[in-house]
XYZ file of C-alpha atoms in Angstrom:
773
model
C 64.641 73.850 -1.415
C 62.948 70.573 -0.482
C 65.020 67.961 1.321
C 65.041 64.682 3.246
C 66.348 64.745 6.807
C 69.142 62.347 7.541
C 70.468 63.383 10.912
C 69.113 65.837 13.483
C 71.787 66.854 15.964
C 73.151 70.041 17.620
C 76.374 71.806 18.546
C 77.176 74.439 21.128
C 78.964 77.497 19.731
C 80.085 80.326 21.994
C 77.715 79.107 24.688
C 74.728 78.953 22.333
C 73.037 75.702 21.238
C 72.727 75.396 17.470
C 70.317 72.866 15.996
C 71.842 71.124 12.976
C 69.676 69.228 10.456
C 71.752 67.344 7.890
C 70.044 65.963 4.813
C 69.901 65.460 1.049
C 67.942 67.877 -1.097
C 65.458 66.810 -3.690
C 67.418 68.726 -6.325
C 70.686 67.075 -5.495
C 73.138 68.718 -3.075
C 73.476 67.766 0.525
C 72.442 70.396 3.008
C 72.623 71.417 6.638
C 70.121 73.663 8.395
C 71.524 75.563 11.384
C 69.216 77.351 13.832
C 70.547 79.165 16.894
C 67.168 80.674 17.959
C 65.805 77.619 19.759
C 66.362 76.875 23.483
C 65.831 73.685 25.448
C 62.734 73.626 27.733
C 60.371 71.356 29.599
C 57.409 71.718 31.949
C 56.356 71.128 35.541
C 52.957 71.409 37.185
C 52.156 74.907 38.435
C 51.963 74.051 42.144
C 53.595 75.249 45.382
C 56.210 72.448 45.494
C 57.495 73.486 42.042
C 57.469 77.171 42.884
C 59.503 76.526 46.025
C 62.010 74.254 44.259
C 62.529 76.696 41.375
C 63.573 79.523 43.766
C 66.868 77.600 44.106
C 67.372 77.662 40.297
C 68.108 81.266 39.390
C 69.537 80.342 35.961
C 66.247 78.921 34.763
C 63.717 81.021 32.890
C 60.246 80.238 34.304
C 57.104 81.241 32.399
C 53.391 80.486 32.889
C 51.837 78.484 30.008
C 48.387 78.149 28.567
C 49.018 74.395 28.205
C 47.737 71.710 30.587
C 49.003 68.268 31.567
C 46.911 65.139 30.794
C 45.004 65.559 34.058
C 44.088 69.133 33.139
C 46.401 70.866 35.612
C 48.193 74.131 34.723
C 51.911 73.929 33.961
C 54.992 76.153 33.994
C 57.477 76.270 31.139
C 61.155 76.017 32.211
C 63.790 77.184 29.710
C 67.462 76.324 30.097
C 70.540 77.770 28.448
C 71.952 74.518 27.090
C 70.595 71.033 26.367
C 73.049 69.576 28.828
C 71.440 71.637 31.608
C 68.100 69.789 31.274
C 69.012 66.368 32.732
C 70.700 67.963 35.769
C 67.754 70.248 36.444
C 65.353 67.366 35.916
C 67.138 65.304 38.506
C 67.339 68.096 41.018
C 63.644 68.860 40.725
C 62.778 65.185 40.942
C 64.773 64.861 44.158
C 62.566 67.702 45.583
C 59.367 65.856 44.689
C 58.626 67.825 41.507
C 57.751 65.626 38.488
C 59.021 67.118 35.261
C 56.929 66.864 32.052
C 58.422 66.216 28.636
C 61.857 66.639 30.173
C 63.402 63.657 28.319
C 62.657 64.728 24.719
C 66.035 65.130 22.990
C 66.838 68.700 21.996
C 66.904 68.351 18.165
C 63.794 66.167 18.199
C 62.036 68.746 20.369
C 62.833 71.302 17.661
C 61.280 69.068 14.978
C 58.213 68.075 17.068
C 57.382 71.707 17.874
C 57.370 72.485 14.158
C 55.414 69.404 13.120
C 58.320 68.210 10.986
C 59.206 64.642 10.027
C 61.792 63.599 7.464
C 60.548 65.746 4.585
C 61.351 69.446 4.778
C 60.724 72.579 2.728
C 63.496 75.102 3.466
C 62.752 78.763 2.868
C 65.960 80.750 3.123
C 69.215 81.636 1.430
C 71.832 78.941 1.143
C 75.599 79.381 1.151
C 77.551 76.631 -0.603
C 80.329 75.208 1.555
C 82.098 72.735 -0.769
C 79.300 70.424 -1.810
C 77.136 71.300 1.176
C 74.292 73.847 1.070
C 74.263 75.639 4.377
C 71.111 77.385 5.633
C 71.119 79.699 8.675
C 67.860 80.244 10.564
C 65.556 79.468 7.645
C 61.785 78.901 7.759
C 60.921 75.194 7.691
C 57.717 73.534 6.649
C 56.714 69.842 6.243
C 57.086 68.407 2.728
C 56.741 65.024 1.025
C 60.214 64.201 -0.281
C 61.929 61.003 -1.566
C 65.401 61.994 -2.752
C 67.950 59.828 -4.512
C 70.275 59.037 -1.642
C 73.972 58.428 -2.215
C 74.665 55.004 -0.720
C 78.156 53.568 -0.277
C 79.000 50.024 0.834
C 82.165 49.667 2.870
C 84.013 46.437 3.578
C 87.439 46.049 5.243
C 89.799 43.119 5.241
C 92.304 42.964 8.036
C 94.929 40.763 9.664
C 93.444 37.988 11.861
C 93.619 40.160 15.014
C 92.389 43.260 13.158
C 95.601 45.075 14.043
C 96.428 45.877 10.428
C 94.415 46.985 7.390
C 94.885 44.778 4.331
C 92.299 46.327 2.011
C 89.089 48.391 1.803
C 86.376 47.885 -0.801
C 83.940 50.642 -1.779
C 80.822 49.996 -3.884
C 78.186 52.577 -4.672
C 78.125 56.325 -5.431
C 79.081 55.357 -8.971
C 82.257 53.431 -8.104
C 83.505 49.937 -7.440
C 87.070 49.986 -6.173
C 89.474 48.396 -3.760
C 92.279 50.120 -1.876
C 94.976 47.561 -1.135
C 98.176 47.375 0.912
C 100.763 46.083 -1.526
C 104.341 46.563 -2.584
C 103.505 45.726 -6.227
C 100.692 46.577 -8.688
C 97.629 44.342 -8.367
C 94.941 44.165 -10.983
C 91.631 45.754 -9.968
C 93.121 47.644 -7.000
C 94.690 50.958 -6.032
C 97.801 49.945 -4.161
C 99.554 51.678 -1.283
C 102.967 50.879 0.091
C 102.129 51.341 3.751
C 99.055 51.158 5.987
C 99.071 54.873 6.812
C 98.881 55.804 3.118
C 96.055 53.298 2.678
C 94.113 54.717 5.608
C 94.651 58.319 4.523
C 93.478 57.493 0.971
C 90.363 55.746 2.360
C 89.427 58.770 4.470
C 89.916 61.096 1.524
C 87.902 58.848 -0.756
C 85.023 58.777 1.676
C 84.989 62.578 1.747
C 85.182 62.744 -2.054
C 82.377 60.303 -2.679
C 80.330 62.091 0.036
C 77.742 59.331 0.737
C 74.533 60.081 2.549
C 74.387 56.494 3.783
C 77.226 54.125 4.611
C 76.207 50.492 4.609
C 77.963 47.179 5.266
C 77.601 43.853 6.961
C 78.437 44.218 10.645
C 79.783 47.540 9.494
C 79.290 49.225 12.908
C 80.867 46.691 15.237
C 83.677 45.638 12.847
C 84.513 47.825 9.887
C 83.974 51.271 11.418
C 85.342 50.354 14.841
C 88.444 48.854 13.250
C 88.870 51.840 10.991
C 88.516 54.241 13.899
C 91.184 52.371 15.921
C 93.657 52.010 13.082
C 93.266 55.688 11.999
C 94.032 56.837 15.520
C 96.933 54.463 15.843
C 98.360 55.773 12.583
C 98.104 59.381 13.759
C 95.356 60.463 11.350
C 92.234 62.502 12.287
C 89.387 60.025 12.727
C 86.752 62.183 10.943
C 84.403 60.630 8.376
C 81.620 63.182 8.314
C 80.331 66.299 6.604
C 81.237 68.404 9.609
C 83.974 68.318 12.205
C 83.492 65.560 14.759
C 84.510 61.985 15.412
C 82.400 58.838 14.939
C 80.336 58.137 18.032
C 79.423 54.535 18.816
C 76.220 53.951 20.773
C 74.163 50.944 21.772
C 70.427 51.280 21.810
C 68.472 49.888 24.787
C 66.266 46.900 24.297
C 66.430 43.152 23.708
C 68.624 43.265 20.621
C 71.020 45.902 22.000
C 71.647 47.123 18.474
C 74.864 49.082 17.909
C 74.829 52.335 15.908
C 77.529 54.628 14.594
C 76.870 58.315 14.452
C 78.945 60.184 11.841
C 78.317 63.946 11.482
C 76.053 64.479 8.540
C 75.829 60.838 7.426
C 73.806 57.763 8.338
C 75.191 54.339 8.919
C 72.924 51.340 8.256
C 74.044 47.858 9.127
C 72.758 45.221 6.682
C 72.562 42.641 9.453
C 69.957 44.624 11.372
C 67.939 45.454 8.274
C 67.866 41.790 7.181
C 67.042 40.499 10.647
C 63.965 42.721 10.746
C 62.627 41.668 7.362
C 63.855 38.144 6.562
C 63.383 34.879 8.411
C 66.545 32.813 8.022
C 68.463 30.289 10.025
C 71.197 32.916 10.614
C 72.154 36.322 9.309
C 75.767 35.826 8.156
C 76.391 37.597 4.816
C 76.964 34.189 3.183
C 73.570 32.844 4.367
C 71.564 35.928 3.425
C 73.267 36.368 0.078
C 72.652 32.752 -0.894
C 68.999 32.981 0.144
C 68.289 36.349 -1.504
C 70.670 36.516 -4.462
C 71.537 32.934 -5.145
C 75.261 33.697 -4.904
C 77.678 34.090 -1.999
C 81.083 35.107 -0.862
C 84.239 34.459 -2.947
C 85.771 32.481 -0.086
C 84.280 30.522 2.806
C 84.677 32.377 6.060
C 83.335 29.386 7.954
C 86.126 27.175 6.673
C 88.829 26.272 9.219
C 90.804 29.420 9.985
C 88.918 31.721 7.614
C 90.967 34.614 8.966
C 94.127 32.681 8.191
C 92.871 32.095 4.638
C 92.407 35.838 4.156
C 95.938 36.406 5.468
C 97.204 33.773 2.995
C 95.453 35.473 0.091
C 96.976 38.795 1.160
C 100.459 37.251 1.036
C 100.106 34.828 -1.901
C 97.152 35.833 -4.088
C 96.201 39.501 -3.636
C 94.138 39.450 -6.832
C 91.848 36.906 -5.197
C 91.658 39.014 -2.046
C 90.677 42.058 -4.089
C 87.892 40.084 -5.823
C 86.677 38.673 -2.534
C 86.705 42.108 -0.796
C 84.829 43.840 -3.595
C 82.223 41.095 -3.886
C 81.435 41.409 -0.204
C 80.712 45.122 -0.671
C 78.585 44.384 -3.746
C 76.595 41.687 -1.970
C 75.407 44.156 0.645
C 74.157 46.638 -1.896
C 72.497 43.926 -3.965
C 70.706 42.469 -0.955
C 69.383 45.859 0.100
C 68.184 46.540 -3.449
C 66.658 43.118 -4.104
C 64.674 43.139 -0.823
C 63.927 46.853 -0.881
C 65.318 47.229 2.647
C 66.698 50.739 2.236
C 63.538 51.888 0.451
C 61.474 50.505 3.362
C 63.672 52.410 5.874
C 63.188 55.631 3.879
C 59.388 55.199 3.931
C 59.403 54.478 7.692
C 61.525 57.581 8.230
C 59.223 59.701 6.121
C 56.245 58.413 8.053
C 57.565 58.735 11.614
C 60.232 61.411 11.308
C 62.849 59.142 12.893
C 66.335 59.059 11.309
C 66.985 56.135 8.975
C 69.134 54.292 11.549
C 66.392 54.559 14.215
C 63.180 53.752 12.355
C 62.915 50.577 14.435
C 62.707 52.615 17.638
C 58.945 52.236 17.971
C 58.545 54.158 21.234
C 60.430 57.176 19.900
C 58.512 56.930 16.598
C 55.239 57.012 18.540
C 56.375 60.241 20.298
C 57.170 61.857 16.984
C 53.643 61.175 15.812
C 51.688 61.751 19.031
C 53.340 64.672 20.761
C 52.606 67.224 17.981
C 48.953 66.185 18.014
C 48.832 66.403 21.756
C 50.300 69.948 21.663
C 47.655 71.023 19.145
C 45.078 70.075 21.790
C 46.866 72.229 24.364
C 48.251 69.312 26.415
C 51.657 68.351 27.743
C 52.847 64.741 28.077
C 54.557 63.193 31.076
C 58.217 62.187 31.067
C 58.962 58.466 31.026
C 58.580 57.040 34.501
C 61.939 55.257 34.857
C 60.926 53.452 38.020
C 57.797 52.103 36.282
C 59.852 51.166 33.264
C 62.204 49.136 35.394
C 59.479 47.490 37.423
C 57.283 46.476 34.506
C 53.526 45.866 34.786
C 50.883 43.369 33.925
C 49.682 43.636 30.342
C 47.459 40.822 29.168
C 47.820 39.244 25.702
C 45.397 38.320 22.999
C 42.678 35.669 23.350
C 43.236 31.999 22.562
C 40.292 29.692 21.926
C 41.087 26.166 22.992
C 42.136 24.081 19.931
C 40.411 20.860 19.073
C 43.145 18.412 18.069
C 42.836 16.057 15.080
C 42.457 15.912 11.307
C 39.656 17.814 9.613
C 38.304 18.578 6.130
C 37.226 21.977 4.771
C 38.482 24.419 7.391
C 38.243 28.180 6.693
C 40.513 30.702 8.321
C 38.872 34.088 8.999
C 41.068 36.977 10.110
C 40.257 40.467 11.421
C 42.177 42.962 9.330
C 44.472 45.069 11.618
C 42.468 44.066 14.694
C 44.070 46.307 17.315
C 44.125 49.455 15.138
C 40.496 48.730 14.235
C 39.536 48.454 17.920
C 41.362 51.724 18.667
C 39.268 53.387 15.924
C 35.987 51.807 17.041
C 36.214 52.456 20.780
C 38.417 55.622 20.841
C 41.176 53.809 22.764
C 43.807 56.471 23.301
C 45.834 57.984 26.185
C 44.229 61.438 25.883
C 40.721 59.945 25.634
C 41.483 57.924 28.751
C 42.566 61.064 30.603
C 39.556 63.075 29.351
C 37.107 60.395 30.634
C 37.864 61.300 34.239
C 34.800 63.096 35.587
C 32.891 62.883 32.270
C 29.195 62.045 32.118
C 28.429 58.294 31.720
C 26.982 58.673 28.234
C 30.083 60.529 27.094
C 32.421 57.633 27.738
C 33.010 54.084 26.540
C 33.830 51.546 29.243
C 36.142 48.741 28.114
C 35.736 45.144 29.372
C 38.611 45.727 31.752
C 36.820 48.746 33.286
C 38.974 51.449 31.680
C 36.983 54.554 30.540
C 37.537 56.509 27.341
C 35.941 59.759 26.201
C 33.896 59.416 23.015
C 35.354 62.657 21.644
C 38.890 64.076 21.429
C 40.974 60.951 20.919
C 44.190 61.310 18.841
C 45.058 57.770 17.755
C 41.895 57.037 15.786
C 42.586 60.030 13.522
C 46.205 59.062 13.075
C 45.209 55.565 12.053
C 42.522 56.903 9.705
C 45.149 58.980 7.920
C 47.510 55.955 7.774
C 44.771 53.807 6.265
C 44.053 56.358 3.619
C 47.721 56.620 2.792
C 48.046 52.823 2.696
C 45.181 52.490 0.233
C 46.783 55.170 -1.901
C 50.152 53.288 -1.766
C 48.440 50.121 -2.885
C 46.725 51.906 -5.803
C 50.001 53.339 -7.011
C 51.797 50.017 -6.510
C 54.179 51.183 -3.793
C 54.989 48.115 -1.613
C 57.486 49.946 0.580
C 55.044 52.685 1.634
C 52.387 50.001 2.169
C 54.694 47.945 4.389
C 55.888 50.995 6.341
C 52.309 52.060 7.140
C 51.364 48.542 8.178
C 54.368 48.276 10.504
C 53.552 51.630 12.134
C 49.884 50.847 12.719
C 50.563 47.441 14.140
C 53.166 48.857 16.509
C 50.744 51.085 18.343
C 49.521 48.461 20.803
C 53.073 47.270 21.481
C 54.158 50.798 22.251
C 51.213 51.458 24.585
C 51.980 48.139 26.348
C 55.630 49.060 26.908
C 56.672 50.615 30.283
C 59.383 52.592 28.467
C 56.657 54.585 26.692
C 55.686 57.902 28.372
C 52.007 57.111 27.697
C 52.114 53.609 29.160
C 49.170 52.766 31.294
C 48.179 49.151 31.903
C 44.517 50.245 31.850
C 44.840 51.537 28.296
C 46.913 48.613 26.987
C 44.627 46.060 28.640
C 41.560 47.880 27.258
C 42.809 47.099 23.773
C 43.494 43.419 24.493
C 40.280 42.968 26.519
C 38.269 44.358 23.584
C 40.237 41.919 21.347
C 39.433 38.997 23.590
C 35.761 39.923 23.718
C 35.668 40.324 19.938
C 37.152 36.885 19.396
C 34.614 35.332 21.766
C 31.707 37.178 20.069
C 33.028 35.969 16.720
C 33.088 32.399 17.941
C 29.565 32.731 19.222
C 28.373 34.090 15.883
C 29.931 31.235 13.932
C 28.505 28.630 16.266
C 25.099 30.276 16.169
C 25.266 29.832 12.390
C 25.885 26.109 12.987
C 29.607 25.982 12.293
C 32.207 24.457 14.601
C 35.085 26.710 15.662
C 38.170 24.524 15.979
C 40.624 27.138 17.181
C 41.129 30.905 17.601
C 44.183 33.059 18.230
C 44.091 36.878 18.870
C 42.549 37.925 15.508
C 41.940 34.670 13.690
C 39.378 31.856 13.888
C 39.489 28.431 12.271
C 36.011 27.255 11.323
C 34.844 23.923 9.911
C 32.634 24.378 6.867
C 29.605 22.201 6.083
C 29.904 21.595 2.391
C 32.092 22.127 -0.618
C 30.194 25.080 -1.940
C 32.543 27.824 -3.197
C 30.412 30.682 -1.803
C 29.769 29.176 1.650
C 32.828 30.715 3.350
C 32.235 34.201 1.929
C 28.553 34.184 2.867
C 29.446 33.038 6.361
C 32.080 35.760 6.656
C 29.631 38.485 5.749
C 27.016 37.243 8.150
C 29.396 36.986 11.104
C 30.957 40.392 10.446
C 27.482 41.945 10.350
C 26.489 40.219 13.635
C 29.624 41.328 15.463
C 29.193 44.947 14.187
C 25.543 44.952 15.277
C 26.475 43.693 18.745
C 29.056 46.500 19.094
C 26.396 49.018 18.080
C 23.850 47.588 20.565
C 26.196 47.349 23.587
C 28.444 50.346 23.036
C 26.541 52.683 20.700
C 29.707 52.715 18.608
C 30.202 52.252 14.884
C 32.324 49.197 14.219
C 35.502 49.648 12.156
C 36.187 45.897 12.216
C 36.706 44.060 8.943
C 36.540 40.263 8.920
C 38.385 38.727 6.001
C 38.477 35.204 4.570
C 42.161 34.426 4.553
C 42.037 30.952 2.974
C 40.256 27.565 3.038
C 42.145 24.386 3.881
C 40.912 21.301 2.083
C 42.577 19.233 4.860
C 43.664 20.527 8.253
C 45.632 19.226 11.220
C 45.722 20.515 14.807
C 48.295 18.559 16.945
C 48.022 17.706 20.646
C 50.232 19.020 23.389
C 53.140 16.622 23.515
C 52.355 13.979 26.105
C 48.865 15.397 26.726
C 45.327 15.180 25.433
C 44.612 18.884 24.821
C 45.341 20.795 21.600
C 48.597 22.626 21.101
C 48.284 26.366 20.596
C 49.862 28.332 17.685
C 50.713 25.123 15.814
C 48.900 23.669 12.849
C 49.226 22.442 9.272
C 46.895 22.351 6.292
C 46.564 21.600 2.623
C 45.304 24.325 0.243
C 43.902 23.221 -3.068
C 43.149 19.805 -4.473
C 45.161 16.711 -3.562
C 47.293 16.723 -6.685
C 48.057 20.395 -7.277
C 47.757 21.894 -3.805
C 50.359 23.185 -1.364
C 51.275 22.416 2.219
C 51.052 25.189 4.866
C 52.824 24.612 8.183
C 52.774 27.036 11.136
C 54.683 26.569 14.383
C 55.495 22.866 13.896
C 58.958 21.367 14.039
C 59.455 21.426 10.254
C 59.449 25.237 10.173
C 61.400 25.814 13.387
C 64.985 26.842 12.872
C 66.209 25.048 15.993
C 65.153 21.589 14.841
C 67.302 19.408 12.520
C 66.393 19.217 8.864
C 65.525 15.532 9.235
C 62.471 16.590 11.297
C 61.227 18.598 8.319
C 61.777 15.681 5.989
C 59.734 13.409 8.233
C 56.970 15.793 9.232
C 56.276 17.242 5.822
C 56.503 13.830 4.208
C 53.904 12.425 6.630
C 51.558 15.406 6.234
C 51.737 15.409 2.484
C 50.853 11.715 2.368
C 47.941 12.171 4.762
C 46.575 15.230 3.005
C 46.893 13.552 -0.409
C 45.084 10.410 0.781
C 48.219 8.254 0.506
C 47.950 6.840 4.057
C 49.094 3.383 2.864
C 52.522 4.921 2.313
C 52.966 6.245 5.866
C 54.429 3.230 7.625
C 56.929 2.307 4.898
C 57.983 5.966 4.654
C 58.748 6.177 8.361
C 60.487 2.818 8.452
C 62.726 3.683 5.533
C 63.627 7.113 6.946
C 64.551 5.656 10.353
C 66.716 3.026 8.631
C 68.536 5.686 6.672
C 69.214 7.713 9.853
C 70.506 4.638 11.638
C 72.769 3.865 8.661
C 74.273 7.375 8.694
C 72.937 8.311 5.278
C 71.219 11.446 6.550
C 73.877 12.697 8.984
C 74.064 16.150 7.329
C 70.386 16.624 8.229
C 71.011 15.968 11.964
C 72.583 19.390 12.690
C 70.879 21.629 15.233
C 71.128 25.391 14.772
C 70.384 27.725 17.713
C 71.156 31.375 18.264
C 73.421 32.337 21.132
C 72.116 35.385 22.953
C 74.619 37.923 24.186
C 75.915 36.806 27.605
C 74.388 33.324 27.275
C 77.684 31.438 27.255
C 78.877 33.080 30.464
C 75.476 33.062 32.243
C 75.018 29.272 32.573
C 76.861 27.715 35.479
C 74.798 24.690 36.553
C 72.544 23.157 33.908
C 74.133 24.131 30.593
C 71.976 23.776 27.446
C 73.448 21.712 24.541
C 73.945 24.703 22.235
C 75.881 26.556 24.966
C 78.036 23.484 25.595
C 78.787 23.327 21.855
C 79.529 27.057 21.732
C 82.033 26.752 24.539
C 83.845 23.953 22.746
C 83.896 26.068 19.577
C 85.307 29.003 21.471
C 82.240 31.151 20.814
C 81.387 33.693 23.472
C 78.431 35.727 22.178
C 76.138 36.384 19.255
C 75.396 34.433 16.091
C 74.102 30.884 15.541
C 75.879 27.769 16.764
C 75.495 24.603 14.668
C 75.988 21.392 16.556
C 75.248 17.662 16.645
C 74.626 15.345 19.486
C 77.369 12.750 19.764
C 77.814 9.840 22.156
C 79.950 12.100 24.325
C 77.615 15.134 24.194
C 77.085 18.177 21.958
C 79.814 18.991 19.487
C 80.082 22.037 17.161
C 79.381 21.340 13.472
C 80.326 24.444 11.394
C 79.035 24.557 7.792
C 80.976 22.823 5.054
C 83.217 21.019 7.531
C 83.289 17.297 8.263
C 80.785 16.317 10.978
C 82.267 15.236 14.340
C 82.665 11.471 14.770
C 80.439 9.370 17.017
C 77.070 10.919 16.213
C 74.436 9.560 18.567
C 71.890 8.442 16.011
C 69.732 6.802 18.660
C 69.226 10.306 20.112
C 67.791 11.463 16.797
C 65.532 8.475 16.395
C 64.121 8.768 19.923
C 64.210 12.518 20.570
C 63.526 13.900 17.111
C 61.817 11.324 14.855
C 59.660 9.598 17.431
C 57.777 12.657 18.808
C 57.347 14.161 15.324
C 55.949 10.921 13.899
C 53.725 10.049 16.872
C 52.069 13.486 16.826
C 50.599 12.481 13.468
C 50.400 8.699 13.550
C 48.616 8.434 16.906
C 45.796 10.609 15.521
C 45.416 7.988 12.766
C 45.378 4.978 15.059
C 48.971 3.826 14.539
C 52.330 4.682 16.087
C 56.020 5.153 15.544
C 56.779 1.774 17.113
C 54.479 0.045 14.657
C 56.102 1.807 11.781
C 59.628 0.653 12.715
C 58.479 -2.829 13.651
C 59.020 -2.640 17.390
C 56.753 -4.366 19.869
C 53.987 -2.241 21.325
C 52.117 -2.746 24.551
C 48.752 -4.494 24.119
C 45.814 -2.462 25.365
C 44.134 -3.646 28.555
C 40.790 -5.356 28.053
């Protein structure tokens, strides 16, 4: 049988750890592989301190190993009886000055890594059918390329305002669309239940009958599943939703986002909010906002209306048919968003590529381990454990190069971009943790020395080969028209530098991370030198891109220039490093007109901010990067002003600039554009409580709205300060329109007008200071 792995876990039975691999087979049935032959283990260096410390650990099996650590030292293999023994032993040895190796790899992932397995499995063994589950005991497993048809179920609950009572539950997917409703009378479109306990019991039974591989929803982890778990317990029912005994376990991943996950035995839970936030750029990630943007339709009622929870309670009492329609549409919306944007398909490809479960494909450090550790083992090496003290302390990792921008308006500007710069540098210069370790003591001609002084062996690196395989797979994905595989491969390759520059990675070394960025900085400078040697002015450069002014309107000029510069940079790499360049310089686009703004209040150019016009004046398009009109935390009126000015400049309609600004300011002052004055800013978790002295406007508005954490707060500036402005509700009175003229319109307009010899004051007819003679 071939299958796709959904959840690697384990259980302890009669004192023996049993690896459990739940998944969906290619042929159809769900399966679980159980293996009780594997034991948890890790390594330590074979040295006197370890030998002495291990004498106090009689329950540990100690064996010599043919493997070596990254420094080439011999190691001992320590085997424990249970996975839970590993952390305790690791801590005891650490307290005695012994540094464990690979002692933090989770037990089921260790099992998969040792066998070179990712998400696709070929299972060789006899299966026993247990209901709808094919159960394998101690089979032989091999890697396989599998994309099964997963059973996906969308779950959405409606509750009382305080979530102390279930009103209804909608299920969409797995071939059904249905609503289970608490009601004393029949309601069209719903299965009704006279009491909450009967409703909850029917929902649990229905989940088991439908047997989804993946449960999805919007905020499904922190609301629907947590509420369901609490209510089921309160009603005296067993809180089990999985394919095997065991309750739902709620965990919160480390990191900036602190994403919540729910672990259900044998199933995967994917929250639509997290999937959308990774792939879509929107002002916020409420279901209503995302559905409108992606599908062109939204929820059946407005949850941002005054007392949305009270409105749901009213529907429950007075119009249950409307509640049923609303509930079911919410469940449908989630499925339709995932399908339209291919978000689940993308997660499947990332899982197949990295071996991480579907709900953890964004865990880039763990994904890197799943790729790198098997290759390291094939080379007879053992990796370190994560250095927690180093992870807490952080370290200096430099960023990409920035070439100082030249502010102003320009014609005929080409943007050249290095394709996958950091992966290409890794391939060119053998930038890799193992190659860095192997360089110690190597002959000078056997190493490459990076600009930051880090040394890398010319032979034996792992990452270049991994990237080569990814590139070949990506080209194959493009040929067969598979955008999800293409995107997954791109995400993985581009994550390598970020992982190596993260202290939480076991292979983190500032020398390695900074070798990548220092080569990147050098490459950008060499590229600038090559363009300028060809007689072209470089206006700006950022990490992997350069903005170059062309000489003439010849269609082949940019391409000829690209080829010449790429050849010169490659030749320089060959001359100075005796390495074959893997760099590919591409012509991204040519701007007919181009604008680089100044730093506000200064004379120098502003970095990572520009605008340009692609195509001819009449039928072209405006491109804006980093400016106020594309920033989510600026009011819409800024976009109206900035894009209007830029379009007029780029289309040679400069005579219209001053009247346009004057009219816009007049409309703001008259209150005609009040709906475009709303700010929208995300509230980070803990932000509302953290500020005690200087409190930002969005936090002030959040406090007035009763918001404590998460989400986006919409607010306006009034004459008495920031006030919340929820969608589709009347704006607060007393809007301070002078604030918007002076703090929003003036800086946006002057950034453009001053470059053209005029000003905001001139446009609105206010006196300006005469220049000194």
